[in-house]
Structure formats: C-alpha cells, structure tokens
Short mmCIF file of C-alpha atoms in Angstrom, two decimals:
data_model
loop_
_atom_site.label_atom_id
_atom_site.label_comp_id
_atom_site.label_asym_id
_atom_site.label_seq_id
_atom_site.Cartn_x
_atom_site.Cartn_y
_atom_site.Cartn_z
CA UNK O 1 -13.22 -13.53 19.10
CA UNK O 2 -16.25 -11.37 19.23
CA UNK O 3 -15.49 -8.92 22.25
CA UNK O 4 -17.70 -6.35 23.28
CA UNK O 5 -16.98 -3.14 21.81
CA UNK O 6 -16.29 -4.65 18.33
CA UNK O 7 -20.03 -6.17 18.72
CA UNK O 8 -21.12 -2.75 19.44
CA UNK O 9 -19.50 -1.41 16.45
CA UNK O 10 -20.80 -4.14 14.31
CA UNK O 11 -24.27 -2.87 15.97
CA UNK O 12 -24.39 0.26 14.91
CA UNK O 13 -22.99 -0.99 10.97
CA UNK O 14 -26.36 -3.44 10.96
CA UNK O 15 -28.46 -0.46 12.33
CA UNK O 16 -27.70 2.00 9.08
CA UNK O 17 -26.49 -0.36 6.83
CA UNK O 18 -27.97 -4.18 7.41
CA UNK O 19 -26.83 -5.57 4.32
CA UNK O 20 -23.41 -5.32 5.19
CA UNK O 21 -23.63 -6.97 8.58
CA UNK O 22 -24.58 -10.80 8.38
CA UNK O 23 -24.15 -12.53 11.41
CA UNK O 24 -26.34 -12.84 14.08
CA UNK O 25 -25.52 -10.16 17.32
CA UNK O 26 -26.66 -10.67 20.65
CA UNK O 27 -29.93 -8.76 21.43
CA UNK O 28 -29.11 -7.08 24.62
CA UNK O 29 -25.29 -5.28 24.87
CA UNK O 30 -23.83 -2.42 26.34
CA UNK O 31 -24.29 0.67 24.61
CA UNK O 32 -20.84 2.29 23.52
CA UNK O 33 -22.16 5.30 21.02
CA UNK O 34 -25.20 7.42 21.84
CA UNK O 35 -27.83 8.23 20.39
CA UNK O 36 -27.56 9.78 17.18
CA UNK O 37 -30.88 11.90 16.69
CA UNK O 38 -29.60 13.14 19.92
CA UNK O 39 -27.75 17.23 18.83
CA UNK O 40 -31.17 17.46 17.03
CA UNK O 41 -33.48 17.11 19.77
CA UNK O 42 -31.50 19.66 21.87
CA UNK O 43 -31.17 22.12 18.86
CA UNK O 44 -35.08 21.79 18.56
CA UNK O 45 -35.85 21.96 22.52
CA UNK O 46 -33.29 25.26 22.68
CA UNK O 47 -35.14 27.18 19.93
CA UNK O 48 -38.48 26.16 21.14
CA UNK O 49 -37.36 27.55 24.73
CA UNK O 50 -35.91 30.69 22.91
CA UNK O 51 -38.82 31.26 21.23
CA UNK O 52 -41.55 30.61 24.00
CA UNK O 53 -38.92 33.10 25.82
CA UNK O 54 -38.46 30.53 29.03
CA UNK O 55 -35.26 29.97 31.54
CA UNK O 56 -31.92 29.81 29.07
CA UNK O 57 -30.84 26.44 28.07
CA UNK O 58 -27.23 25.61 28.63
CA UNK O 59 -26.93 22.25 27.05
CA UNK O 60 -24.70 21.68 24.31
CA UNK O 61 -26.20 20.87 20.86
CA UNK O 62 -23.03 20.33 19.04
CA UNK O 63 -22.65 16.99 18.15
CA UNK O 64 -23.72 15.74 21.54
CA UNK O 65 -21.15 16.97 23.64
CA UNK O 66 -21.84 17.83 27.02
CA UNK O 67 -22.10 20.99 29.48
CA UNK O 68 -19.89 23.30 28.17
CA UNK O 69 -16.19 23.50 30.53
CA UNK O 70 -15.55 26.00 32.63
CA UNK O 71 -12.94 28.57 31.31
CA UNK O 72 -10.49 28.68 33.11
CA UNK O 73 -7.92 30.01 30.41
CA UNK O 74 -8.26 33.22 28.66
CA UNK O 75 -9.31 33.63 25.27
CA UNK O 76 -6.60 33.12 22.39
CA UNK O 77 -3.86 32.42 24.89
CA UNK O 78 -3.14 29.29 22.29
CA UNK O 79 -2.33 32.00 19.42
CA UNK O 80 0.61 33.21 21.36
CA UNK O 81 4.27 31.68 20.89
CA UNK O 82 5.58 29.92 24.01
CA UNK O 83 8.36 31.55 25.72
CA UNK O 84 10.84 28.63 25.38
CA UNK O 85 10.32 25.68 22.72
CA UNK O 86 10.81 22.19 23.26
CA UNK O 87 14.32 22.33 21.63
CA UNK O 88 15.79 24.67 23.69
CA UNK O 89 14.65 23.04 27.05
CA UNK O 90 16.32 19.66 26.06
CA UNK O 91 19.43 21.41 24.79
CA UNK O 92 19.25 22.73 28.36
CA UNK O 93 18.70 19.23 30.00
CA UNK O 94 21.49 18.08 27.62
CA UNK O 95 23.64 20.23 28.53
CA UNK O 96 23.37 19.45 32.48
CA UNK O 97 24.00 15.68 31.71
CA UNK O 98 27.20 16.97 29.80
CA UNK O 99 25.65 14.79 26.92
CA UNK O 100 27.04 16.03 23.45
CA UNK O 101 25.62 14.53 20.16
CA UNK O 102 28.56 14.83 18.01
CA UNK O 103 25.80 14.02 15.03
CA UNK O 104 23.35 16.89 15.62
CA UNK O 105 25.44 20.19 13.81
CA UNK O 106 22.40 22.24 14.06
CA UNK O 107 20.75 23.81 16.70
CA UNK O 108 17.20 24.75 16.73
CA UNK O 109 16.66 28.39 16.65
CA UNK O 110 14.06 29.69 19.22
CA UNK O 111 10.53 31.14 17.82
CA UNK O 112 10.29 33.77 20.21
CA UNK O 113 13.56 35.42 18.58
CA UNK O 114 11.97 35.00 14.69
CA UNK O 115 11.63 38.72 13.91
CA UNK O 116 12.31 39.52 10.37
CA UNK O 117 12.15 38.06 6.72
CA UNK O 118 15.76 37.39 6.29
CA UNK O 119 16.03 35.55 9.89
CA UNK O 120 13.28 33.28 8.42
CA UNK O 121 15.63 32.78 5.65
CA UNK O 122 18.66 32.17 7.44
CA UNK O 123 17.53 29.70 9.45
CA UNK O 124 14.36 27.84 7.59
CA UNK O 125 16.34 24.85 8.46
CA UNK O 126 16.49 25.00 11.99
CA UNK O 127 12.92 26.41 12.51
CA UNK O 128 10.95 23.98 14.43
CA UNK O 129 7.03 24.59 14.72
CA UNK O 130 5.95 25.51 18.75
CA UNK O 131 4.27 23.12 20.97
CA UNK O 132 1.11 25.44 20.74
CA UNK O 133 0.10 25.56 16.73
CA UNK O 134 -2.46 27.87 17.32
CA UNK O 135 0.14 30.67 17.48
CA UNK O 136 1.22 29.90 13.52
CA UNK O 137 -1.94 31.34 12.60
CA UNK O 138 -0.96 35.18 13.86
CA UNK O 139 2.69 35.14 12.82
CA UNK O 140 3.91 35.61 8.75
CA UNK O 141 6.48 34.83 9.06
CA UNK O 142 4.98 30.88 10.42
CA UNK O 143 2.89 30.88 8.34
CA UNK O 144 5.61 31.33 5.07
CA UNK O 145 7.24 28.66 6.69
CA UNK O 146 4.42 26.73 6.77
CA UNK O 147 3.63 27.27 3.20
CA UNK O 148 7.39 26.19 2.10
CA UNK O 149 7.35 23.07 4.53
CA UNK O 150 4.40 21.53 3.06
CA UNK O 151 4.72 18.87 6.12
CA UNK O 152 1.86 16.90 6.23
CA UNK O 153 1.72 16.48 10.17
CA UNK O 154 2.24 20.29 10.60
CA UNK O 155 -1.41 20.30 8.87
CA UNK O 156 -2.85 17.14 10.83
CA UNK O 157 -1.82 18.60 13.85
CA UNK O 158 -3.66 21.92 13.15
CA UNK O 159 -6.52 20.65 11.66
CA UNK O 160 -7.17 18.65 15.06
CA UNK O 161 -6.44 21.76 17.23
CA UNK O 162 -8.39 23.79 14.89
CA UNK O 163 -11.36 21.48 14.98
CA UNK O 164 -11.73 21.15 18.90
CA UNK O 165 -11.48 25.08 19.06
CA UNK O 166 -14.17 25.24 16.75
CA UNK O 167 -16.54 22.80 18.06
CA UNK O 168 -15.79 24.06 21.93
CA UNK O 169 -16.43 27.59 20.94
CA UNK O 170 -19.31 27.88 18.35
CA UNK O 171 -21.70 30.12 20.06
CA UNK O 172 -24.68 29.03 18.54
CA UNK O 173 -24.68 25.31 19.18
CA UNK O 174 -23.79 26.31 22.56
CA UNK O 175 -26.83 28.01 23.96
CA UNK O 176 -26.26 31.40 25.65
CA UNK O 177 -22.85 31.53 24.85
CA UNK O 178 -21.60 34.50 26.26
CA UNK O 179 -17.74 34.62 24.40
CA UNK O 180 -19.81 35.99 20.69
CA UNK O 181 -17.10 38.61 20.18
CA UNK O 182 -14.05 36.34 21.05
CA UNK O 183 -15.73 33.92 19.05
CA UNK O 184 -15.25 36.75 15.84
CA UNK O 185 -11.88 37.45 16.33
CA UNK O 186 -10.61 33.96 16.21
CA UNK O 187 -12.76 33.83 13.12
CA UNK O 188 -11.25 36.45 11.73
CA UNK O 189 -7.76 35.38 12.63
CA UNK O 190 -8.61 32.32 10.78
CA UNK O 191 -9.51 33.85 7.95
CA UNK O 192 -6.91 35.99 7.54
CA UNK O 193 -4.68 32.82 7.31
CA UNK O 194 -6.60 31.45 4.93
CA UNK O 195 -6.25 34.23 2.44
CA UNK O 196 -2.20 34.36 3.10
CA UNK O 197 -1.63 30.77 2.21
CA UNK O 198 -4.50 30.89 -0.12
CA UNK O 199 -5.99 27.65 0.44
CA UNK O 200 -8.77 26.46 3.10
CA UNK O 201 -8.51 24.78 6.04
CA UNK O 202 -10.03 21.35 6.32
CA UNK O 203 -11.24 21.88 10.16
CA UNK O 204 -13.37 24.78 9.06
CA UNK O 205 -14.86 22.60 5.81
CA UNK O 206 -15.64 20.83 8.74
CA UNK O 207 -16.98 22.76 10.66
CA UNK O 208 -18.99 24.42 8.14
CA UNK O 209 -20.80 21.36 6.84
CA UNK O 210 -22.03 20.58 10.58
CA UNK O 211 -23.17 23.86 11.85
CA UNK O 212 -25.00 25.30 8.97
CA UNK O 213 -27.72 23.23 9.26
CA UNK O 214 -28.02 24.62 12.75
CA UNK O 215 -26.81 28.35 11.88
CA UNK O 216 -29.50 31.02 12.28
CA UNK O 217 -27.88 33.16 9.16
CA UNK O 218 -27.18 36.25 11.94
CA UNK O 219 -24.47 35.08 14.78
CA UNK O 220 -21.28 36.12 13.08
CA UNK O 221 -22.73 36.23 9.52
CA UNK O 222 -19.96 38.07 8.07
CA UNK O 223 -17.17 36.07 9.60
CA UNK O 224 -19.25 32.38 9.04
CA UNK O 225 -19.91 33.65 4.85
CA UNK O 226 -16.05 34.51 4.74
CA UNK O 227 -15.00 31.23 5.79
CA UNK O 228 -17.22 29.51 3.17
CA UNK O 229 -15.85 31.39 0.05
CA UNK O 230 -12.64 29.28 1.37
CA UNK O 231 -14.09 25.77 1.35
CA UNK O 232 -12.03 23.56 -1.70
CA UNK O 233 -13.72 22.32 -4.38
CA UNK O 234 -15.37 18.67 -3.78
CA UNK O 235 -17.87 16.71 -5.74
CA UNK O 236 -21.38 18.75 -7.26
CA UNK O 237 -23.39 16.67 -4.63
CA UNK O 238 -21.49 16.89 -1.68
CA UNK O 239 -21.54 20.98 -2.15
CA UNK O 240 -24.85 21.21 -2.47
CA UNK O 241 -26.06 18.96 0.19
CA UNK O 242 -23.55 20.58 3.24
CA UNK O 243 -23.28 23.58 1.48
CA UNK O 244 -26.06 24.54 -0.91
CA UNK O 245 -29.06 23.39 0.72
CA UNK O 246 -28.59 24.86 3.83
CA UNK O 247 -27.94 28.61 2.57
CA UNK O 248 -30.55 28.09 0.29
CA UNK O 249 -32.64 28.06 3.15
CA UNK O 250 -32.15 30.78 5.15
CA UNK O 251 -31.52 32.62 1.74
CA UNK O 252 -35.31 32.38 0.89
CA UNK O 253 -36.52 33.62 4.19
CA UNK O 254 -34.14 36.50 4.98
CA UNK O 255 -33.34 40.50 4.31
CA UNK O 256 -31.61 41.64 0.68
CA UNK O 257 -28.53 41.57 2.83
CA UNK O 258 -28.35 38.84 3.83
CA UNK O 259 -29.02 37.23 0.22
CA UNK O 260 -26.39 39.41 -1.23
CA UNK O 261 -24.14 38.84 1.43
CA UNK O 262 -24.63 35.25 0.17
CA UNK O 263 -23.94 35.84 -3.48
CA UNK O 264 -20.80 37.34 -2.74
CA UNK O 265 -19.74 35.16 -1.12
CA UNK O 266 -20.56 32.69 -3.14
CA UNK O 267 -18.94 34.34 -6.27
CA UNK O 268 -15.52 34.66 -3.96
CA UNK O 269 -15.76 31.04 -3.86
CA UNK O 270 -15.82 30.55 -7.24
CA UNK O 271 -13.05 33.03 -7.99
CA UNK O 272 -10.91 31.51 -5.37
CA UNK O 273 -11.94 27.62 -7.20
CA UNK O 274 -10.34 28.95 -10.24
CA UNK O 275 -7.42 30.63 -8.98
CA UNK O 276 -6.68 27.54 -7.04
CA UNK O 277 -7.55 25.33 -10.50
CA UNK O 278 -5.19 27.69 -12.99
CA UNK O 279 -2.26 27.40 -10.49
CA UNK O 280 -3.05 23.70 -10.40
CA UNK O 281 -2.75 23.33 -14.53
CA UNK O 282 0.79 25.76 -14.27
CA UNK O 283 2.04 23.53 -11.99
CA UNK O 284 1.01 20.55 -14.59
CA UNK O 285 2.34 21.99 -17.60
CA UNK O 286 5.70 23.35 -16.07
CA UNK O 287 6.26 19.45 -14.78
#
C-alpha cells in the first residue's frame, strides 16, 4: 500500500521528472528530503558575508549537512594500524572457551607485525585488511596487497570511508575551517596512493565533481589539480560538465599559474588515460 515515505519518494520523482510519476499524490505530506537549492543558498550567503567582510559564517555548505562536529579525535588517527585486529581478539576469545575449529588450518597473521616484502609474501593468504581502512592508504606493503586482492568490498568499504572523510573535512564548503593544513596532508596521502596503484579512487571522482563548482581555484590548489589528473575516463559529456566547465571558469579569470597549473594537470590526465587504456588492450590481446 502507499505508505508514507514511499509517497514522499514518489514526490520528489513527479517534482523533477513528472512524466514518470502518474498517479495522483496527496497534496499535503511530510517532508522526508530537504530542500535541494538549499548548499547553494549557503555557498552564496558565505561569500557574500566574506566579501562584505561581516561576522564568519559557520554553516556547512556541503551538500546540506549541518554544523560541522566537534573534534574530538585527532587528525589522521584513522591512517594508523590498530594495535590488535579483529582476528587475533577472537582467536583470544576462542581460546578461553577452549573452542578449537579443527577446519580453520590458518591463522590470521597480525598487521601490526607486517614489516617487510617477503613477510607480505609469506603470508598474502592469511593477511586480513584492519578494522580501520584508512590506515591501507600509508602502508606499501597494504596497499600491494590491495592491488593483488582485487576484492571488491575492500574498495566499497574505502570508497565509503573515503567519501565521509572528504565531505566532513573539505575546508572550503565548510566556512572558516580552521584544519587547511591537515586537510593537505590527507590530500597528499591520497594521492600518493593513487599513483602506487595507478588508478583513481571513485570517492575523490566524487568528490571532485561536487566541490568544484564551489572551489575558489586557491584552497589547496596544488593538492585539489593533483587529484583530478587521477579521475578515470567517463563519457565526453559527463567530463566536461563536472569537470570541464568548472575549471574553465576559474581558468579565464585567474593568474598564468594558475592556468598552467591547469594544463598540466590536465595533460597528466591524459597521459595517465592512456597508460591506463594501453595496459587495458595488453591485457586484451594476452587473453
């Protein structure tokens, strides 16, 4: 039957796209998504307060999330390893019960002791990814592992860590940020994975197509144009409207720099697009 929330959803369908909503919906409902149109009017009330130079705005702009949380954790204390892994504290529970799986031969071998190469190789199949995936992005020796695994939820579950880290910590859809430097490094450290397993990540594609509409071509300009000679190749349309356009832009209205800052980047991108595309046709013609 027609319950609330799926009435709500059908809503919203018949509000961007009528034709595909036929039946008749109750005028007056509660009100399950917000408004849209809503990160825009906060971008454009915090640089009209920036610019007329009043009291600093501290409302979020990113896709309509709300105060920013207190931080109560340091910076980057997800990129760390755990001391113990999951494994090892129910081999521990297990082994208080005096429960012994005579069907489990192989025992997982802690993170915290992977040191070396040849470890790696000696026991790539006992490894088991920590609780905290952040902290695959500063180790190698991870991140090989993660390039041999090719584990589909190992990705998922980054990309959604990835993405919330992102969208908590941009500093300019976040007025008055104060964390701009932290912000960098974990930039940074995300680039740096990106070159080693020489492919993208789809949180920062992401990421990239929503804030650079709102980017001011200056807060972490470096770090922000080395992320986009990383984004995979899509359709011709889809690049230029999230990506194109809104260089294009600030290109036209900024320093020499900062538009050959953009070309280089830009022609990374398109070396990376055919690196990625010859190892693609190897990979064809060796099948």
């Amino acid at each position: 039957g027609m319950q609330s929330h799926l009435q709500a959803l059908l809503s919203l369908y018949k509000l961007f796209c009528p034709e595909l909503v036929t039946i008749t919906l109750p005028g007056k409902m509660k009100t399950y998504f917000k408004n849209s149109e809503g990160p825009w009017k906060a971008a454009m009330t915090a640089v009209r307060q920036r610019n007329q130079g009043t009291s600093p705005l501290s409302q979020a702009v990113f896709l309509g999330t709300c105060q920013p949380r207190s931080r109560k954790r340091k910076w980057n204390a997800q990129l760390v390893i755990p001391a113990s892994s999951t494994n090892t504290n129910n081999l521990e529970e297990d082994k208080e019960n005096n429960y012994v799986n005579l069907y489990s031969t192989n025992e997982s071998f802690p993170l915290e002791k992977l040191r070396t190469f040849p470890q790696l190789l000696e026991n790539i199949h006992c490894l088991e990814f920590p609780s905290q995936m952040g902290s695959v992005l500063t180790n190698p020796l991870l991140l090989h592992y993660m390039n041999c695994v090719k584990d589909e939820s190992i990705y998922l579950r980054l990309y959604y860590w990835m993405g919330q880290m992102l969208q908590e910590e941009c500093t300019w859809c976040v007025v008055d940020n104060p964390y701009e430097e932290e912000f960098k490094s974990f930039l940074q450290t995300v680039y740096k994975a990106e070159c080693f397993l020489q492919e993208g990540f789809a949180a920062c594609e992401e990421f990239l197509y929503k804030t650079l509409p709102l980017w001011d071509g200056l807060c972490c300009r470096s770090e922000i144009l080395r992320l986009v000679s990383w984004i995979p190749l899509s359709s011709s349309s889809d690049i230029k409207s999230y990506l194109y356009d809104p260089l294009a832009q600030l290109f036209f209205t900024s320093s020499i720099y900062f538009k050959c800052s953009v070309l280089e980047s830009l022609k990374e991108l398109l070396q990376n697009w055919l690196n990625c595309n010859v190892i693609q046709v190897d990979l064809e013609l060796s099948s």
